CSV table of C-alpha atoms in Angstrom, one decimal:
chain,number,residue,atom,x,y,z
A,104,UNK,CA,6.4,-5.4,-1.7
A,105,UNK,CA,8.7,-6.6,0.6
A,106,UNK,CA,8.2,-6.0,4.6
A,107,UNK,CA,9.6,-2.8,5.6
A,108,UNK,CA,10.1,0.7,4.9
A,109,UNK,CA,12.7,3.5,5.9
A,110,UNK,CA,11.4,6.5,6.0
A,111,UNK,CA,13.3,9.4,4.0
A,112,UNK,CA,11.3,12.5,5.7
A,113,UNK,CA,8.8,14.5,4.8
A,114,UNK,CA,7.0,16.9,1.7
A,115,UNK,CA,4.0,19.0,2.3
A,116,UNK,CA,3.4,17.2,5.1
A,117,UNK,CA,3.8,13.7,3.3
A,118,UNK,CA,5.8,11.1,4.4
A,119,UNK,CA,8.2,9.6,1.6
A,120,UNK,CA,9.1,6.5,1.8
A,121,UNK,CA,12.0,4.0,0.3
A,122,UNK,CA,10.4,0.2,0.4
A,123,UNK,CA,13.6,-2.1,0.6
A,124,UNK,CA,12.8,-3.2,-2.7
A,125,UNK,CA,13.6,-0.1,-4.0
A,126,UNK,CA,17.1,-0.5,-3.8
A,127,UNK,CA,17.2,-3.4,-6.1
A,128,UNK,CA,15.7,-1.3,-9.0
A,129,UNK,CA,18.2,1.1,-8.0
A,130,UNK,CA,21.0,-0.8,-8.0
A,131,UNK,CA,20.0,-2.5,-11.9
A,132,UNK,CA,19.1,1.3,-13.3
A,133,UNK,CA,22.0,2.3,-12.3
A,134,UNK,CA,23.9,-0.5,-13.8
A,135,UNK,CA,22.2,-0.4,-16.5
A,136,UNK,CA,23.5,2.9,-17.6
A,137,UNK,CA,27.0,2.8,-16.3
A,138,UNK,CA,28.1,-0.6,-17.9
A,139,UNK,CA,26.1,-0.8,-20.6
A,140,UNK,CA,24.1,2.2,-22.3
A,141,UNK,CA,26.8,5.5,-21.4
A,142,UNK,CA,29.5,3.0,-22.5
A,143,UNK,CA,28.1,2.1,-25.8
A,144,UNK,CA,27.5,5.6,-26.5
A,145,UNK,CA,30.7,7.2,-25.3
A,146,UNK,CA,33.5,4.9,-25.1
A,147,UNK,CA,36.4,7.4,-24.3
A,148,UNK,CA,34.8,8.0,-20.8
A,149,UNK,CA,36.1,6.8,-18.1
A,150,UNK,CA,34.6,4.2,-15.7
A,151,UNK,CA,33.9,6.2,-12.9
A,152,UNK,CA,32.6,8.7,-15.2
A,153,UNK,CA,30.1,6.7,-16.0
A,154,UNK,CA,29.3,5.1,-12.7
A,155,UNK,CA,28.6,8.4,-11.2
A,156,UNK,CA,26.7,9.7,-14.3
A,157,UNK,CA,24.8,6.4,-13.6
A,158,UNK,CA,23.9,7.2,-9.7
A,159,UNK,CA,23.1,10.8,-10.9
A,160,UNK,CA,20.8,10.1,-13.4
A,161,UNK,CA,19.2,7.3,-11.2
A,162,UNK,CA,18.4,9.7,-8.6
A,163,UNK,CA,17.1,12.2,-10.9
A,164,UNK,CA,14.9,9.2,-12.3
A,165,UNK,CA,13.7,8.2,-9.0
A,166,UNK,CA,13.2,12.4,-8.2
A,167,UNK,CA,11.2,12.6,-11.2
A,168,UNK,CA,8.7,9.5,-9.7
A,169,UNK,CA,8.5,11.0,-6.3
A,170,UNK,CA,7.2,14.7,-8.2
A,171,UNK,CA,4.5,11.9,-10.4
A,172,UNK,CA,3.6,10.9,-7.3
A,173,UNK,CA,3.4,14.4,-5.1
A,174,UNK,CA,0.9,15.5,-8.3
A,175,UNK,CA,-1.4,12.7,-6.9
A,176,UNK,CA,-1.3,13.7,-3.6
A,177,UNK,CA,-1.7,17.1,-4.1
A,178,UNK,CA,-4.6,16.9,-6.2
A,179,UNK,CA,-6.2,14.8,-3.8
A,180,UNK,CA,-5.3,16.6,-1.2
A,181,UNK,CA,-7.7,19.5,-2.9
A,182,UNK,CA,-10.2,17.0,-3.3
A,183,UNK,CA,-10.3,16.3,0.2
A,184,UNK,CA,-8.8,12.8,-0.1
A,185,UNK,CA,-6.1,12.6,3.0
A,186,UNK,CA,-2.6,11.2,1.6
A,187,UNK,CA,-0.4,9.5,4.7
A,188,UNK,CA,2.9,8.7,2.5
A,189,UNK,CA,4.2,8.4,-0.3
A,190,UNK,CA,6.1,4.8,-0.7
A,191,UNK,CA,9.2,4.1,-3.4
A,192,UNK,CA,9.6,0.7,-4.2
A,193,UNK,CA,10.8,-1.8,-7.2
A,194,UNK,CA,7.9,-0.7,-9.8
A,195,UNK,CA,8.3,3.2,-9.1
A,196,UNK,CA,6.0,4.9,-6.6
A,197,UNK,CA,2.5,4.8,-4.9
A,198,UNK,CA,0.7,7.3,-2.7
A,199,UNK,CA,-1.1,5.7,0.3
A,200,UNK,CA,-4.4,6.9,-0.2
A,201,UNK,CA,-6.9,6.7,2.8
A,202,UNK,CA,-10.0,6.6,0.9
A,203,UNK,CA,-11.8,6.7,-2.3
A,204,UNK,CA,-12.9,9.6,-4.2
A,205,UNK,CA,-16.6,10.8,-3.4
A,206,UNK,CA,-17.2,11.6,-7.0
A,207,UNK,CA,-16.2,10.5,-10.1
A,208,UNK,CA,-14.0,14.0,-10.9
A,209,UNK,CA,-12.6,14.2,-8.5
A,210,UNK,CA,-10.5,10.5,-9.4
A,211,UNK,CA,-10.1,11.6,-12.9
A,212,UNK,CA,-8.8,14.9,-12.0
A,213,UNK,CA,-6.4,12.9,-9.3
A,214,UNK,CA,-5.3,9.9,-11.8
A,215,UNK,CA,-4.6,12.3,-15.1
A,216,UNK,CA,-2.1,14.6,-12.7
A,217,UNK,CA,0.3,11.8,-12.5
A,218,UNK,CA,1.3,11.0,-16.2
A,219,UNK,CA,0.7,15.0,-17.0
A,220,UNK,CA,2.9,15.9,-14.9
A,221,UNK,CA,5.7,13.0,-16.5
A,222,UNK,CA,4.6,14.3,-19.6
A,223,UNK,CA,6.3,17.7,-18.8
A,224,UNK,CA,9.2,16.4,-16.9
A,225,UNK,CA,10.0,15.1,-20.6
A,226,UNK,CA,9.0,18.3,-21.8
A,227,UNK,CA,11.4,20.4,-19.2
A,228,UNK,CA,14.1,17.3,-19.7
A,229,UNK,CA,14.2,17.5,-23.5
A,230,UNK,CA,14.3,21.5,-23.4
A,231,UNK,CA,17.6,21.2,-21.2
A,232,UNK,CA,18.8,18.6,-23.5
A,233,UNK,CA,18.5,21.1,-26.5
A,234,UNK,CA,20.3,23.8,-24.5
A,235,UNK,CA,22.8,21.9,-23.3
A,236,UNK,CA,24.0,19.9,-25.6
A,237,UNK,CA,26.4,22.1,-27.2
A,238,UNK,CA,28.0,22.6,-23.7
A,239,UNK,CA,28.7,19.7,-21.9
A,240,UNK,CA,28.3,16.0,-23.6
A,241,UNK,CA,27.8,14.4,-20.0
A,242,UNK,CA,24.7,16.4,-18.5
A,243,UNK,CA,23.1,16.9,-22.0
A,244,UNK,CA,23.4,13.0,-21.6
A,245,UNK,CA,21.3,12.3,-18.5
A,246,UNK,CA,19.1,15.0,-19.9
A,247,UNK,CA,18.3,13.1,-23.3
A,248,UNK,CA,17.6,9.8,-21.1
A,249,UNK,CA,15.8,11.7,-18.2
A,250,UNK,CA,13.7,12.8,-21.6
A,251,UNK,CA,12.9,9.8,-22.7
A,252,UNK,CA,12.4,7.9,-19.6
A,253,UNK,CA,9.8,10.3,-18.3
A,254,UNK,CA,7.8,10.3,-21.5
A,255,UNK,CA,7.7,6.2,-21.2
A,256,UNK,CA,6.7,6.2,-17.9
A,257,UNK,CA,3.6,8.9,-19.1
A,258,UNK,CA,3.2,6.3,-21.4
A,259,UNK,CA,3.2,3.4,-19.4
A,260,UNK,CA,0.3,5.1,-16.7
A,261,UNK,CA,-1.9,6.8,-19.6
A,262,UNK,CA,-2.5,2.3,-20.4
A,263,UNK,CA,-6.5,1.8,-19.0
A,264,UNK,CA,-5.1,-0.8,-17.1
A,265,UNK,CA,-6.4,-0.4,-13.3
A,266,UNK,CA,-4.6,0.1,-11.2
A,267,UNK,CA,-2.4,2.2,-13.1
A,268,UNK,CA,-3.4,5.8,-13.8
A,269,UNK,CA,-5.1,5.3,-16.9
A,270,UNK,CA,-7.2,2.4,-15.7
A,271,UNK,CA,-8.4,4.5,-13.0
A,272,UNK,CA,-8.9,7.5,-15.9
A,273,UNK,CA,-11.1,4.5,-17.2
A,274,UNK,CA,-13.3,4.0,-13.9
A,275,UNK,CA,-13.6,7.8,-13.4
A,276,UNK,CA,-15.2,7.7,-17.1
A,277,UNK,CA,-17.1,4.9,-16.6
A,278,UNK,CA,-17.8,6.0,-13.0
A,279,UNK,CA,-19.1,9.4,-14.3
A,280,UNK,CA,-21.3,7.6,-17.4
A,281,UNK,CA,-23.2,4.5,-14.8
A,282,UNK,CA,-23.5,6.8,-10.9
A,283,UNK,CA,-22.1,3.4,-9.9
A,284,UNK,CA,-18.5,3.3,-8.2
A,285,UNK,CA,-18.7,-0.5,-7.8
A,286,UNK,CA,-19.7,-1.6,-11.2
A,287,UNK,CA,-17.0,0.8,-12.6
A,288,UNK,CA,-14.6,-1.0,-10.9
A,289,UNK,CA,-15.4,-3.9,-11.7
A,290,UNK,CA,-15.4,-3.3,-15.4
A,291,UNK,CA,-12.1,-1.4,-14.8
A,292,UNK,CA,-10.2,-4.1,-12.6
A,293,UNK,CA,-11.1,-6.7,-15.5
A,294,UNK,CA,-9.5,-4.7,-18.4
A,295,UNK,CA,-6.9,-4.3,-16.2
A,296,UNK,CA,-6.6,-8.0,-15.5
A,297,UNK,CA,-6.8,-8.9,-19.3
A,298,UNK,CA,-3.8,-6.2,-19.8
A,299,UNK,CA,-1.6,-7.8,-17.2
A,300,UNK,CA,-2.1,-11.3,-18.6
A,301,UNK,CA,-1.2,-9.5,-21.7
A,302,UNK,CA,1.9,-8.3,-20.4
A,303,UNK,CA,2.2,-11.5,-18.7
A,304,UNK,CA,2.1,-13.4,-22.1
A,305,UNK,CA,4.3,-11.0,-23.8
A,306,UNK,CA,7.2,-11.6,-21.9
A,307,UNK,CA,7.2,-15.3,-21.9
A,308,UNK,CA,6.8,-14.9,-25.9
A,309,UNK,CA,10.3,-12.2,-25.2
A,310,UNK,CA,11.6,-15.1,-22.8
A,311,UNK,CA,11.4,-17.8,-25.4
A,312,UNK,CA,12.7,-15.7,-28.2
A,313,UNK,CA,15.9,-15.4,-26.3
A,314,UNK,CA,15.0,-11.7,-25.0
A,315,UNK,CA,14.9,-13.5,-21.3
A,316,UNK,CA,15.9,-10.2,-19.3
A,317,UNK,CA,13.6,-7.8,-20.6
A,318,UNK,CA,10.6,-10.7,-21.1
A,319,UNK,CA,11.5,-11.6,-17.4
A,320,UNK,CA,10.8,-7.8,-16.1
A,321,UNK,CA,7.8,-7.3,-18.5
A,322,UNK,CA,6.0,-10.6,-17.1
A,323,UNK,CA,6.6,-9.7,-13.9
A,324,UNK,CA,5.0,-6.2,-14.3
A,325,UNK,CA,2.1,-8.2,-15.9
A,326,UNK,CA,1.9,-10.5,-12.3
A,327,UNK,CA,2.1,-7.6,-10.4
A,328,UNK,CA,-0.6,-5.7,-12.5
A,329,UNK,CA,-3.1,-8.7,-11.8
A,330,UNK,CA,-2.6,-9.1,-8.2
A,331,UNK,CA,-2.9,-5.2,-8.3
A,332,UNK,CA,-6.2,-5.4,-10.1
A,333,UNK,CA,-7.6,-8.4,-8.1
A,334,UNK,CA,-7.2,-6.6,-4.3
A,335,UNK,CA,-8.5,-3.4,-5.7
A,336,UNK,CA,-11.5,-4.5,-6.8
A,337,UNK,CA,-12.0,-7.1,-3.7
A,338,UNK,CA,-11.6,-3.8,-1.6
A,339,UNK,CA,-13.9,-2.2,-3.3
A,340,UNK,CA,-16.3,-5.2,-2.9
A,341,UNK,CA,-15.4,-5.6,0.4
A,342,UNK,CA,-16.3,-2.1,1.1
A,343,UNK,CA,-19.2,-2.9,-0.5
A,344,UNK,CA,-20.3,-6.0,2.1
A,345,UNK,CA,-19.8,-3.9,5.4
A,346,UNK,CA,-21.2,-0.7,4.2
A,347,UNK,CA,-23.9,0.7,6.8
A,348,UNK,CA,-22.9,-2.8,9.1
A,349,UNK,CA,-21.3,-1.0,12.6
A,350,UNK,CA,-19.0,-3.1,15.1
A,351,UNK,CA,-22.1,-3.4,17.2
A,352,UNK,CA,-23.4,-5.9,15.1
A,353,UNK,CA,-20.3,-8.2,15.5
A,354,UNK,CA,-18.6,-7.3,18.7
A,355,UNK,CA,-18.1,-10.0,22.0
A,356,UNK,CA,-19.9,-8.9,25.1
A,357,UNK,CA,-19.4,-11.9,27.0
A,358,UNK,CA,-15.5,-11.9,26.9
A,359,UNK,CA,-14.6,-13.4,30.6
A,360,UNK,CA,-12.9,-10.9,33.2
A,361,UNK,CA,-9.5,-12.5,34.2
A,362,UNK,CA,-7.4,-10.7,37.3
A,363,UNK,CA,-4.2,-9.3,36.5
A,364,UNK,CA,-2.4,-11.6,39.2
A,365,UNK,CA,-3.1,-14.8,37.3
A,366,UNK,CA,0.0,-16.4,36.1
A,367,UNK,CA,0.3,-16.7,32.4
A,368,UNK,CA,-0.1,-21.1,33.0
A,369,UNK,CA,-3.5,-20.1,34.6
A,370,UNK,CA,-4.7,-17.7,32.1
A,371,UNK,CA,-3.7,-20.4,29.6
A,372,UNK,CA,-4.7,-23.5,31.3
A,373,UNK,CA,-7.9,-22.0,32.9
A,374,UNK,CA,-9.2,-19.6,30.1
A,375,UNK,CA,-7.6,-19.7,26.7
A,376,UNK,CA,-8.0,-23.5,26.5
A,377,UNK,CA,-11.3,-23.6,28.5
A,378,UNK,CA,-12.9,-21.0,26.7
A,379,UNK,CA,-11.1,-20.6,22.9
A,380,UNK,CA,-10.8,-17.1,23.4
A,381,UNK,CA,-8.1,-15.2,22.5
A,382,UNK,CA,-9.0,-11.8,24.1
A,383,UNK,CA,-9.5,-11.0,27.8
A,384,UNK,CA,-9.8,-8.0,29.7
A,385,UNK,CA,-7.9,-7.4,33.0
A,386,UNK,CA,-10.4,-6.0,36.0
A,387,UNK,CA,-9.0,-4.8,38.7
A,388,UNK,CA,-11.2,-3.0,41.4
A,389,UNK,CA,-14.1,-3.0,38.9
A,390,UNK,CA,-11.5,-0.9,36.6
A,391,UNK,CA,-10.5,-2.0,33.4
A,392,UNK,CA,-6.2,-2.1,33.5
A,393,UNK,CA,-5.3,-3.6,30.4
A,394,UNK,CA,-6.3,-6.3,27.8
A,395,UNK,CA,-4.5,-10.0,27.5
A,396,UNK,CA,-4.6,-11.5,24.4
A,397,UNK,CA,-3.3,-14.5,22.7
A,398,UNK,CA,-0.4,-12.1,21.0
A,399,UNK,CA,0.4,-11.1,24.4
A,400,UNK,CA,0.8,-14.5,26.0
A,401,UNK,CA,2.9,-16.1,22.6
A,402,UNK,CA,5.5,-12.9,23.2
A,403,UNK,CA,6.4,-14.5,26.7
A,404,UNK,CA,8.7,-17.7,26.8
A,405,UNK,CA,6.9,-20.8,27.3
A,406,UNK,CA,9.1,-21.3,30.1
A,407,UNK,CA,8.4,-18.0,32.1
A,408,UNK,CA,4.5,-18.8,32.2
A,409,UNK,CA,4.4,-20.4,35.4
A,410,UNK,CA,6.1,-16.6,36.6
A,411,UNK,CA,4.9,-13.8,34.5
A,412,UNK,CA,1.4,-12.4,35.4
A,413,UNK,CA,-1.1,-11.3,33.3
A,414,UNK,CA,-0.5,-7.6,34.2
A,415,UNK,CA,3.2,-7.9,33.0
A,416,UNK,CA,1.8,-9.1,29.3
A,417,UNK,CA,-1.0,-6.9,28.9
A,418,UNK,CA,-1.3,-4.0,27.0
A,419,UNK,CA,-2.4,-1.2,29.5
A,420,UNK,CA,-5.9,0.2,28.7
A,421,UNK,CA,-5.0,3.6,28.0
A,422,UNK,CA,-2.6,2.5,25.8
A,423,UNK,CA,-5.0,1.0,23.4
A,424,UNK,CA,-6.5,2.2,20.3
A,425,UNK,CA,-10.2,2.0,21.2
A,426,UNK,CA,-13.4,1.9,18.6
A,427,UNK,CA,-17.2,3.1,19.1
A,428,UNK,CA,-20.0,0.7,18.9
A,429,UNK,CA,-21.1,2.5,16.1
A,430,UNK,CA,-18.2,2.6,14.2
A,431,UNK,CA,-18.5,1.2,10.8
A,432,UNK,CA,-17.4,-2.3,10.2
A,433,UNK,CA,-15.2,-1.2,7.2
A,434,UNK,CA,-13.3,1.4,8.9
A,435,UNK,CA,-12.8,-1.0,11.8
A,436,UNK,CA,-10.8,-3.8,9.5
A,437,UNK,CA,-8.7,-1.2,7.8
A,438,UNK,CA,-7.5,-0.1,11.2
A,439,UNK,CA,-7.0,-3.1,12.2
A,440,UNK,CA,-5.2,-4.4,9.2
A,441,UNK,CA,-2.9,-0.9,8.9
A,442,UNK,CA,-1.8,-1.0,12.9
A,443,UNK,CA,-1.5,-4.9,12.7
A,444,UNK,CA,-4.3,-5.6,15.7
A,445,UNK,CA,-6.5,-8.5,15.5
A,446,UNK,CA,-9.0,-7.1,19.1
A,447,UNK,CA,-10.0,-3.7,20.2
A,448,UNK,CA,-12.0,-2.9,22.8
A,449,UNK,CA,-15.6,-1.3,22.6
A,450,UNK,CA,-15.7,1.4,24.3
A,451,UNK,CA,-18.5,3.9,24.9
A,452,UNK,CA,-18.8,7.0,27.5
A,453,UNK,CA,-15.7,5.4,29.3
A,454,UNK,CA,-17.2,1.7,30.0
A,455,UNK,CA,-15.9,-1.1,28.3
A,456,UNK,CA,-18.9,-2.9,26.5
A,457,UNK,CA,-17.2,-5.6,24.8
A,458,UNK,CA,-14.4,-6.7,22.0
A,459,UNK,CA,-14.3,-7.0,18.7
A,460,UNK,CA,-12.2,-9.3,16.6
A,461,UNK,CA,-10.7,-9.2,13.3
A,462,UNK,CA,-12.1,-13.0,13.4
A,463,UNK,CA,-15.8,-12.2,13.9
A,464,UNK,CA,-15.5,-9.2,11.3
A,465,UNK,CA,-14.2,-12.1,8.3
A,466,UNK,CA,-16.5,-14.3,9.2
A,467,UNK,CA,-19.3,-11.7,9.3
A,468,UNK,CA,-18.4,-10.8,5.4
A,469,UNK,CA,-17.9,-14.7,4.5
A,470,UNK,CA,-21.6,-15.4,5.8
A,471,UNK,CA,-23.2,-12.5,3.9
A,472,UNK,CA,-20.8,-13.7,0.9
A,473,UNK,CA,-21.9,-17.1,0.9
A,474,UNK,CA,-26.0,-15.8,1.1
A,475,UNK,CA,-25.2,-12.9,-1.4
A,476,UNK,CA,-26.7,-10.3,0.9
């Protein structure tokens, strides 16, 4: 959602993650319960009663998303699917997962632990609720809504609409019925496109009936469904395009050698402009010392060019993250999109064969697009 993360620790060895955004939802939860719904149920309380009622039940909320989402993980983890972190943000949770299931199972068995698990939260919620109640008003209180909450939000995921966890029940199913992963997800990405302009129409009916704040949050869920939908299954057809394709096939073996005493002015002047390249590694001695590329020289003030040398702005060699000639194309992109790189070397027994750019990869996919090969 929005750019940036702080990192909360760790789980099982997961990392959990709050996304900033996740502090707004927080924040109107919160709210929502301690001027509004506690108040109109118990008015004798007193304010601060109800504002930390508010944060506790809030946190329980968000504690209850972060187990929803540590039943993913786990699953997947016994299906051999590596989980990175697990990220908390304005629509609840979402487990980073590295790749795609290998068989149809193994996603339904992944996708079904999340709103089974929700679905007895409720279940432990409502039981506390029933033996508390008697006891003390307050936490019988945050009990009932925890209750409730967590059976909506099983709800909510059990929808078929992909990406949530019912839309990718759906695509296991459908997965499991065709033996093909990328027409399931097709079929699956499009339900889940009509049910987000569903939601999407829904709330602007809610918005012009005068229920603007709930038909405001309801259309948005319905935007952020279709986007959702729409990358997921260009990822998958993505995927799709460089499957078997190895950085071989795209990678620059005539990138020209610069030395790393150049002044930046040269390297611009002399190489950049002359040649349109935007990658250049740094020989020294017939060794490879670094890479300069166009990232490197924009970090330097214009003014400090005519100064700076090329071995100040580049990114030592054995700093680098390196790739095989054989890697696969696929693979290669996702690295490059998750770390943020746009080069990487080639690299192969030691020697430096060549670079490969997040450029030729696009335009390697946008050719075979544009053929339908």
């Amino acid at each position: 959602m929005f750019r940036g993360s702080i990192k909360l620790g760790t789980i099982l060895g997961i990392t959990i993650r709050l996304d900033y955004s996740w502090f707004i939802i927080f924040f109107l939860i919160t709210w929502s319960l301690s001027a509004h719904r506690l108040p109109a149920l118990y008015p004798d309380w007193t304010p601060a009663t109800y504002w930390i009622l508010g944060i506790i039940t809030s946190i329980l909320f968000f504690t209850s998303v972060l187990i929803h989402e540590m039943a993913h993980s786990l699953v997947a983890r016994r299906h051999g699917i590596p989980i990175n972190n697990i990220t908390l943000f304005i629509f609840g949770g979402a487990a980073q997962i590295t790749q795609e299931p290998k068989q149809a199972k193994d996603e339904f068995m992944m996708a079904f632990a999340g709103p089974a698990t929700s679905l007895i939260l409720s279940a432990i919620f409502w039981i506390l609720y029933l033996l508390l109640s008697n006891l003390s008003e307050p936490i019988a209180t945050i009990f009932s809504w925890l209750g409730s909450i967590n059976l909506m939000l099983a709800i909510f995921n059990f929808i078929p609409g992909f990406p949530l966890d019912g839309g990718r029940v759906l695509r296991a199913i459908i997965w499991g019925a065709t033996q093909d992963f990328a027409r399931a997800t097709q079929i699956a990405a499009a339900i889940g496109r009509g049910i987000a302009f569903l939601f999407i129409f829904i709330g602007i009916w809610m918005i012009f009936s005068g229920n603007w704040v709930n038909g405001l949050w309801i259309a948005f869920i319905g935007w952020f469904l279709e986007n959702a939908a729409t990358a997921s299954y260009r990822q998958v057809a993505l995927k799709d395009i460089l499957q078997g394709h190895t950085v071989i096939e795209v990678m620059t073996t005539d990138c020209p050698n610069v030395s790393g005493r150049f002044t930046l002015e040269k390297l611009v002047n002399d190489y950049i402009l002359y040649t349109t390249r935007r990658c250049f590694p740094v020989i020294e001695n017939e060794k490879v010392k670094g890479i300069i590329t166009l990232h490197n020289v924009k970090d330097i003030p214009r003014h400090l060019w005519t100064i700076k040398t090329v071995e100040e702005a580049m990114t030592p060699f054995d700093r680098m993250k390196k790739v095989s000639p054989k890697d696969g194309l696929y693979d290669v992109l996702e690295m490059m999109a998750s770390e943020d790189i746009n080069q990487l070397p080639v690299v192969e027994d030691s020697r430096l064969l060549g670079i490969v750019g997040r450029d030729s990869i696009l335009a390697f996919i946008h050719t075979r697009a544009e053929l339908g090969v």
